[in-house]
Short mmCIF file of C-alpha atoms in Angstrom, two decimals:
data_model
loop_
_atom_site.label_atom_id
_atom_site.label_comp_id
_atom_site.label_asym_id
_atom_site.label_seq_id
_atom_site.Cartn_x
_atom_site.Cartn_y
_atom_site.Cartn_z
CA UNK A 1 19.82 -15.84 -16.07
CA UNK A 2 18.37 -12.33 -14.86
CA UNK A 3 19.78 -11.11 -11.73
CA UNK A 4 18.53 -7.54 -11.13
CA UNK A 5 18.09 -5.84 -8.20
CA UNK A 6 15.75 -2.60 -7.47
CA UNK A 7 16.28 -1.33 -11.11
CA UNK A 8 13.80 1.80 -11.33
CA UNK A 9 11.15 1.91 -14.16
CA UNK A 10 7.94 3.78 -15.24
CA UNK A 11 4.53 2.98 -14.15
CA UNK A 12 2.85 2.65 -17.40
CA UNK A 13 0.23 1.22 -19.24
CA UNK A 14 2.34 -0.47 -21.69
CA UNK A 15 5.47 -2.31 -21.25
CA UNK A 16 6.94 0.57 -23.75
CA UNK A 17 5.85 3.35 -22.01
CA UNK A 18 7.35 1.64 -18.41
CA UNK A 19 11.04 1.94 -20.08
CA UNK A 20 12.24 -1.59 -19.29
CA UNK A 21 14.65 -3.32 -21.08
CA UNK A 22 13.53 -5.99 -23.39
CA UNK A 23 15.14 -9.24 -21.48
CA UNK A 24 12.03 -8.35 -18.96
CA UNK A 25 9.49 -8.50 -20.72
CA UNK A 26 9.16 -12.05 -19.75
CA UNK A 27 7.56 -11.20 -16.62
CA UNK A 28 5.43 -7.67 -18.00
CA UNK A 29 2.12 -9.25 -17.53
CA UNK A 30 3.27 -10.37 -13.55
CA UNK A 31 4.49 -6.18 -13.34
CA UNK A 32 0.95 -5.63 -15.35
CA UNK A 33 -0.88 -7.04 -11.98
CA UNK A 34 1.28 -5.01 -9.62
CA UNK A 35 0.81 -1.72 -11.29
CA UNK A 36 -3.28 -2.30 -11.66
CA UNK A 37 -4.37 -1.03 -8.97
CA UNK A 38 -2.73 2.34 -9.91
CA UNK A 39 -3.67 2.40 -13.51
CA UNK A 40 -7.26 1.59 -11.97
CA UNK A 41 -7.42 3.90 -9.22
CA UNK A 42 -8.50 7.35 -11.57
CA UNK A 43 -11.71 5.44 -11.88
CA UNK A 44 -12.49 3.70 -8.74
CA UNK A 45 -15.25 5.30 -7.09
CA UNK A 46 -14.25 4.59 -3.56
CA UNK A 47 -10.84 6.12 -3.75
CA UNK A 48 -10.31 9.84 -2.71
CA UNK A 49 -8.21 10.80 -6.50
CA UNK A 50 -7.27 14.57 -4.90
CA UNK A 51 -5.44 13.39 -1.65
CA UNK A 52 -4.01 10.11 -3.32
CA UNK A 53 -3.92 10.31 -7.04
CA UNK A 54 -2.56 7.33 -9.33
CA UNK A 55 1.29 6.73 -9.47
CA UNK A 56 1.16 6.42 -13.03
CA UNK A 57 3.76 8.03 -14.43
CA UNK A 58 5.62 7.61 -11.21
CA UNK A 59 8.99 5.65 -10.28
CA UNK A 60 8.62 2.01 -9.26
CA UNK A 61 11.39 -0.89 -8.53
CA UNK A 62 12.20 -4.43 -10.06
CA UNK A 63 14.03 -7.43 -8.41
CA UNK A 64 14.24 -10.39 -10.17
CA UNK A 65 16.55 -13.48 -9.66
CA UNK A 66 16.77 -16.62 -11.38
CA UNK A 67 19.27 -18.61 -10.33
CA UNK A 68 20.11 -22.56 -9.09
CA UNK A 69 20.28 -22.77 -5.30
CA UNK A 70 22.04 -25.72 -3.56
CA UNK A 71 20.23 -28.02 -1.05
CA UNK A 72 20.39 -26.60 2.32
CA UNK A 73 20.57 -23.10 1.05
CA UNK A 74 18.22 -19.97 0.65
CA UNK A 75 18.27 -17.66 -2.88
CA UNK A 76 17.48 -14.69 -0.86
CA UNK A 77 18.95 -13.07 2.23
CA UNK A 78 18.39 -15.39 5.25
CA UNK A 79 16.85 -14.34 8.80
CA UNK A 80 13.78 -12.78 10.00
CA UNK A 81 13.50 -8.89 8.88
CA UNK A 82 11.50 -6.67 7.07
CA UNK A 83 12.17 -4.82 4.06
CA UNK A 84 12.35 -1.27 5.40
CA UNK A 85 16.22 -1.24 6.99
CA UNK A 86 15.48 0.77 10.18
CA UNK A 87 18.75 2.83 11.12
CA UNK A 88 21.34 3.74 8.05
CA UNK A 89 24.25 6.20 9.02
CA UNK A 90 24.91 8.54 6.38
CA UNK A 91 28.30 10.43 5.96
CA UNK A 92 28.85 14.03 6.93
CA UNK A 93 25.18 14.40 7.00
CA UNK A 94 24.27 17.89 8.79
CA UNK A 95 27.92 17.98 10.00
CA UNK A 96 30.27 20.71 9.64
CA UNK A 97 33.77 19.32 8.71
CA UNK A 98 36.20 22.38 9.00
CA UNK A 99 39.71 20.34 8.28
CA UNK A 100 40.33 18.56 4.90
CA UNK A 101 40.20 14.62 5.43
CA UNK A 102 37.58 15.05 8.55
CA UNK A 103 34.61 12.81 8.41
CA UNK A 104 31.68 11.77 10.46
CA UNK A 105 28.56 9.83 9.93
CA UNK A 106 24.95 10.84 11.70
CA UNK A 107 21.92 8.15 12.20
CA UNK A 108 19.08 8.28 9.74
CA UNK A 109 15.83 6.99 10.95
CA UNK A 110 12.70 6.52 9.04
CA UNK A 111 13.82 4.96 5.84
CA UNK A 112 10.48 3.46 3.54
CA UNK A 113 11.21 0.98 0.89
CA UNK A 114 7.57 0.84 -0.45
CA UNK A 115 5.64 2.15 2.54
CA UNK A 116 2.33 -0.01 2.13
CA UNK A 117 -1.54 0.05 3.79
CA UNK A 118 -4.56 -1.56 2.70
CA UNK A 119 -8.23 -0.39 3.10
CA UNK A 120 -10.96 -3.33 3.88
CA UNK A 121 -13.62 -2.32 1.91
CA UNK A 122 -16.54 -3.37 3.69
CA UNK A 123 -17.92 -3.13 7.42
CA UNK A 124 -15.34 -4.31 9.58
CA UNK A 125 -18.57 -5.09 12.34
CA UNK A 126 -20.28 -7.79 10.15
CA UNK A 127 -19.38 -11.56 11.05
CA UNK A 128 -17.33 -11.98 7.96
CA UNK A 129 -14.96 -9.61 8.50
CA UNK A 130 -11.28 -10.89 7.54
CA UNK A 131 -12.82 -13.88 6.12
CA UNK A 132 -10.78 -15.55 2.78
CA UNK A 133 -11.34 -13.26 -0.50
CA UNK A 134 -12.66 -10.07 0.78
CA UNK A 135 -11.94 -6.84 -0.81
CA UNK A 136 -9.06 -4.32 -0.27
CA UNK A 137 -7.67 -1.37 -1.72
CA UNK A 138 -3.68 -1.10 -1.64
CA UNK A 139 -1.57 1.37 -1.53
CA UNK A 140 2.00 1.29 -1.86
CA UNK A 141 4.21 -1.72 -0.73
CA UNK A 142 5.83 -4.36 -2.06
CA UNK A 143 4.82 -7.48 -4.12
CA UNK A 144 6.46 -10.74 -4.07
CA UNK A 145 6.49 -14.08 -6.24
CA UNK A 146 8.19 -17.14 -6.14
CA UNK A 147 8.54 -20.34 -8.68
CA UNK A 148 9.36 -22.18 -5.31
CA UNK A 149 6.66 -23.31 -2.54
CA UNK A 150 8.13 -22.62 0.48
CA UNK A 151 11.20 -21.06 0.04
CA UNK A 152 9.95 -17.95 1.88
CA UNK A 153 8.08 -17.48 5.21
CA UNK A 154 5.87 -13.97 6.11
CA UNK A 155 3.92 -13.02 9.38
CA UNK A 156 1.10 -10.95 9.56
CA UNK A 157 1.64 -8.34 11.18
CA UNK A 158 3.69 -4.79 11.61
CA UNK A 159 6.43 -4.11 13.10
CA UNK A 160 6.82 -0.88 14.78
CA UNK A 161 10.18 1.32 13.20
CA UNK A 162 11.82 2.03 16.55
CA UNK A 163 11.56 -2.14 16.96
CA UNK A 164 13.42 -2.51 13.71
CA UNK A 165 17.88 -3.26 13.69
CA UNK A 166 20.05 -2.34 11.49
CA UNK A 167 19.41 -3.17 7.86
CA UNK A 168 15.59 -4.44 8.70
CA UNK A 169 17.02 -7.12 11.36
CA UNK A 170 14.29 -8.33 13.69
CA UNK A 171 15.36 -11.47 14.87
CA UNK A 172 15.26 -10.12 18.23
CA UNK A 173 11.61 -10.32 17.73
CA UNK A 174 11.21 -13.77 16.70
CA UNK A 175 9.21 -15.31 19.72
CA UNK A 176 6.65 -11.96 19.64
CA UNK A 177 5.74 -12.76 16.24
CA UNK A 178 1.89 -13.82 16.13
CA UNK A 179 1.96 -17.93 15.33
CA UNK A 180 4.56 -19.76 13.26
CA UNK A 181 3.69 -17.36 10.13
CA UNK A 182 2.90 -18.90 6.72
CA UNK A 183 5.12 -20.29 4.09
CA UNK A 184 4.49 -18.73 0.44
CA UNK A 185 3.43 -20.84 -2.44
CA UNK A 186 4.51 -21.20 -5.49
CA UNK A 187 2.69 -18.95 -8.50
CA UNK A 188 1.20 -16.59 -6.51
CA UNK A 189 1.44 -13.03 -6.17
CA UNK A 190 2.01 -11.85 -2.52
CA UNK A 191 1.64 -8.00 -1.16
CA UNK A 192 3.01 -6.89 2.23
CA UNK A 193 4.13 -3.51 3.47
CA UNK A 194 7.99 -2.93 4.00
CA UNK A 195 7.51 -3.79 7.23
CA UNK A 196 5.54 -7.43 7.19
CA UNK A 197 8.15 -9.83 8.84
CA UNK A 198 9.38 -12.22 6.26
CA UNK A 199 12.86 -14.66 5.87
CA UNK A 200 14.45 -16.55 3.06
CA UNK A 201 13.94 -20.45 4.01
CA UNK A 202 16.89 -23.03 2.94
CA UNK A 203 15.31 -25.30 0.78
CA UNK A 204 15.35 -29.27 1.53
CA UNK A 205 16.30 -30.04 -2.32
CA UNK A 206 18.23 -28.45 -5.00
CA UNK A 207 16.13 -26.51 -7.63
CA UNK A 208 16.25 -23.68 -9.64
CA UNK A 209 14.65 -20.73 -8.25
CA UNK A 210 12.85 -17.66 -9.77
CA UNK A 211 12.52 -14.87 -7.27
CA UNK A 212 10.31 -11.34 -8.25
CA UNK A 213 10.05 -8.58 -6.37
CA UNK A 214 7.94 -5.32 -7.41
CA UNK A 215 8.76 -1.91 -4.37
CA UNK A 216 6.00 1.03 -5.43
CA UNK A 217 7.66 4.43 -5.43
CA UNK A 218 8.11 5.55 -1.41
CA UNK A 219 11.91 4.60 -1.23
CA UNK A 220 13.48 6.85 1.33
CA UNK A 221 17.22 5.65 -0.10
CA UNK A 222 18.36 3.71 -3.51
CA UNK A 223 21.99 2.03 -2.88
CA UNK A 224 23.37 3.12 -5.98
CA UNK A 225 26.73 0.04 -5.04
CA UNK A 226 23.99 -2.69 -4.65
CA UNK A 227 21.05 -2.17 -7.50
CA UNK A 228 21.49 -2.19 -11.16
CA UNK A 229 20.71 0.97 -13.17
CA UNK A 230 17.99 1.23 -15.68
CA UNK A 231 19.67 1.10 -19.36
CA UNK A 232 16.97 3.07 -20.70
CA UNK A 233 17.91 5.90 -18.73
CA UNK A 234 15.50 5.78 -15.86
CA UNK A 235 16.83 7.11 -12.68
CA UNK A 236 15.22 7.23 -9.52
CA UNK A 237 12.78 10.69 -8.39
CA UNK A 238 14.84 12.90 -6.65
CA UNK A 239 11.45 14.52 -5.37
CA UNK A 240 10.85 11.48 -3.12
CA UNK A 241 14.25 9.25 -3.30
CA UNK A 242 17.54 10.20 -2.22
CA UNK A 243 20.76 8.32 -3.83
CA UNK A 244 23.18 6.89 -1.59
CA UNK A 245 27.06 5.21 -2.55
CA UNK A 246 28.79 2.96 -0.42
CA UNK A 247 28.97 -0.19 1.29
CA UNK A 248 25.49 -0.28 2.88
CA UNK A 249 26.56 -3.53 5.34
CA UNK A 250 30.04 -1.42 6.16
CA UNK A 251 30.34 0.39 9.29
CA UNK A 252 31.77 3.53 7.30
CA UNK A 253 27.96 4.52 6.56
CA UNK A 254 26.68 5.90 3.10
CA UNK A 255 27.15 8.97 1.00
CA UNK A 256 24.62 11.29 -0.59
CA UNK A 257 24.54 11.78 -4.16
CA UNK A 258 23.65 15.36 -5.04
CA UNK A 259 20.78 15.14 -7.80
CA UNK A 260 22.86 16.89 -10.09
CA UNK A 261 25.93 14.97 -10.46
CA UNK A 262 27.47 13.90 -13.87
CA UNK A 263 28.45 10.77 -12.73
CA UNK A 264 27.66 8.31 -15.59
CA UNK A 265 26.30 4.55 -14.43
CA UNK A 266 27.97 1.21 -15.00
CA UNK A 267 26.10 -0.70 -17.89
CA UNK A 268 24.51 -3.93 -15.94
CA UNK A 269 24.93 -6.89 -17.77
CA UNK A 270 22.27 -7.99 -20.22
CA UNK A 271 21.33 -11.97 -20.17
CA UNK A 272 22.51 -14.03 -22.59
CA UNK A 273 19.37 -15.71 -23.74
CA UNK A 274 16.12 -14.62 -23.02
CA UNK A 275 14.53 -17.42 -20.96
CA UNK A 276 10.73 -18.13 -21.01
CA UNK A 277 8.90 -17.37 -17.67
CA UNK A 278 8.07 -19.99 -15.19
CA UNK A 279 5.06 -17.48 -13.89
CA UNK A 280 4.06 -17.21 -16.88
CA UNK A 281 0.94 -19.78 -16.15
CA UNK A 282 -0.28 -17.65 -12.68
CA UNK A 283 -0.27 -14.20 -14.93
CA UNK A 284 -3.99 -14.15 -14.39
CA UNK A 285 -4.30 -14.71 -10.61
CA UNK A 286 -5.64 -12.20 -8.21
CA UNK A 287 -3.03 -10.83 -5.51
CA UNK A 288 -3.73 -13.03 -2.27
CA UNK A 289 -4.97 -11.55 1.16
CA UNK A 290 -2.37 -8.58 2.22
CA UNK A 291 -0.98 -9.39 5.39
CA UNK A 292 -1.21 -6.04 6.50
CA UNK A 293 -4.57 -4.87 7.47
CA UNK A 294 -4.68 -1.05 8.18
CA UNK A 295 -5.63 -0.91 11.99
CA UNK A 296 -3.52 -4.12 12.74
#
């Protein structure tokens, strides 16, 4: 079974030129919808190319799990929160330690894990405004798919980054939330921003359970203790991503990783058999509506 988390890759037109390793190339033609819209966007005629050029060539993220989950149980992390983890302390950051063995932490605000807004392309005044398959331009965020219906719940809506806890938390919100929110289906590819309230849902019967996850290039922080290196040698860009170690649910905080360090990365482990993708039948699917409409 693969169990990856937030291992960086290429954006590439080929699943050669995206450095992945082979055991994933199950899923390329699920990454090949994700990274369309960039390989696309040189060409489309409504999209400003000087101010937002194409993040081809740029670093993206992977998550996949496949794994069994019990009855009664969720895959993924339960609770309403969203993706982007609010306040993370980070150790001696802007401090001045003066003894040997002194240590402090400061709050770091403002952390994206895929950023994410969508354009309606169309005039937002007409009577079918918002109604099902209109036409959007992304940018940024974070796709989702699931072999399971219903084993994940999302709201549409934003939530504001001073309402967001610690590590994304937003229970606190629950009863603001617009409606009950809608449970995602199996087979199809998702898109919200990294801050769409979502949760993990226990399922009602055991089943096996394939979970993807695809977070474009703004990530303010990669865990380095709690995602799984590249083996191809693909590291995240220090231009827009800052490494962290540490024990990101401690209360200890993390530590910055200078971009120069000669630290060499544990070798994840590689799968054991190369399973055939359950997606593998949706490949050709459009992305469903966003839930986050810019000007929501």
């Amino acid at each position: 079974d693969i169990n990856i988390n937030m291992m960086p890759f290429i954006v590439g037109k080929t699943f050669e030129s995206s450095k992945l390793p082979e055991y994933v190339e199950p899923y390329w033609s699920l990454i090949k919808a994700c990274i369309n819209p960039e390989l696309n966007r040189a060409s489309h005629h409504l999209w400003d190319r000087r101010s937002n050029p194409s993040d081809l060539g740029r670093v993206y993220y992977l998550t996949i799990q496949e794994s069994y989950v019990e009855a009664g149980s969720s895959q993924r992390r339960p609770g309403l929160h969203v993706d982007s983890p609010g306040e993370v302390r980070i150790k001696n950051e802007d401090c001045e330690a003066t003894k040997e063995g002194v240590g402090s932490s400061q709050p770091y605000r403002g952390h994206h894990w895929g950023e994410g807004c969508a354009h309606y392309i169309g005039d937002c005044n007409k009577p079918d405004y918002g109604e099902e398959n209109p036409s959007f331009v992304l940018q940024g965020g974070i796709y989702l798919a699931s072999s399971v219906s219903c084993s994940c719940k999302a709201w549409n809506c934003k939530v504001a980054p001073k309402g967001v806890g610690r590590l994304g938390d937003i229970e606190h919100l629950r009863g603001a939330l617009p409606g009950p929110g809608q449970e995602l289906q199996a087979g199809q590819l998702y898109w919200i921003t990294d801050r769409t309230p979502h949760e993990s849902l226990a399922l009602p019967e055991g089943s096996y359970r394939q979970f993807f996850r695809l977070v474009t290039s703004q990530v303010s922080l990669w865990y380095e203790n709690h995602s799984t290196h590249n083996p191809l040698g693909v590291e995240p860009d220090p231009t827009i991503t800052r490494v962290v170690v540490g024990d990101k649910f401690g209360d200890d905080g993390v530590e910055v990783v200078e971009p120069d360090s000669t630290r060499l990365p544990p070798t994840p482990p590689r799968p054991s058999v190369i399973k055939k993708n359950l997606f593998q039948e949706y490949y050709n699917i459009p992305v469903a509506n966003p839930f986050d409409i810019l000007g929501n």
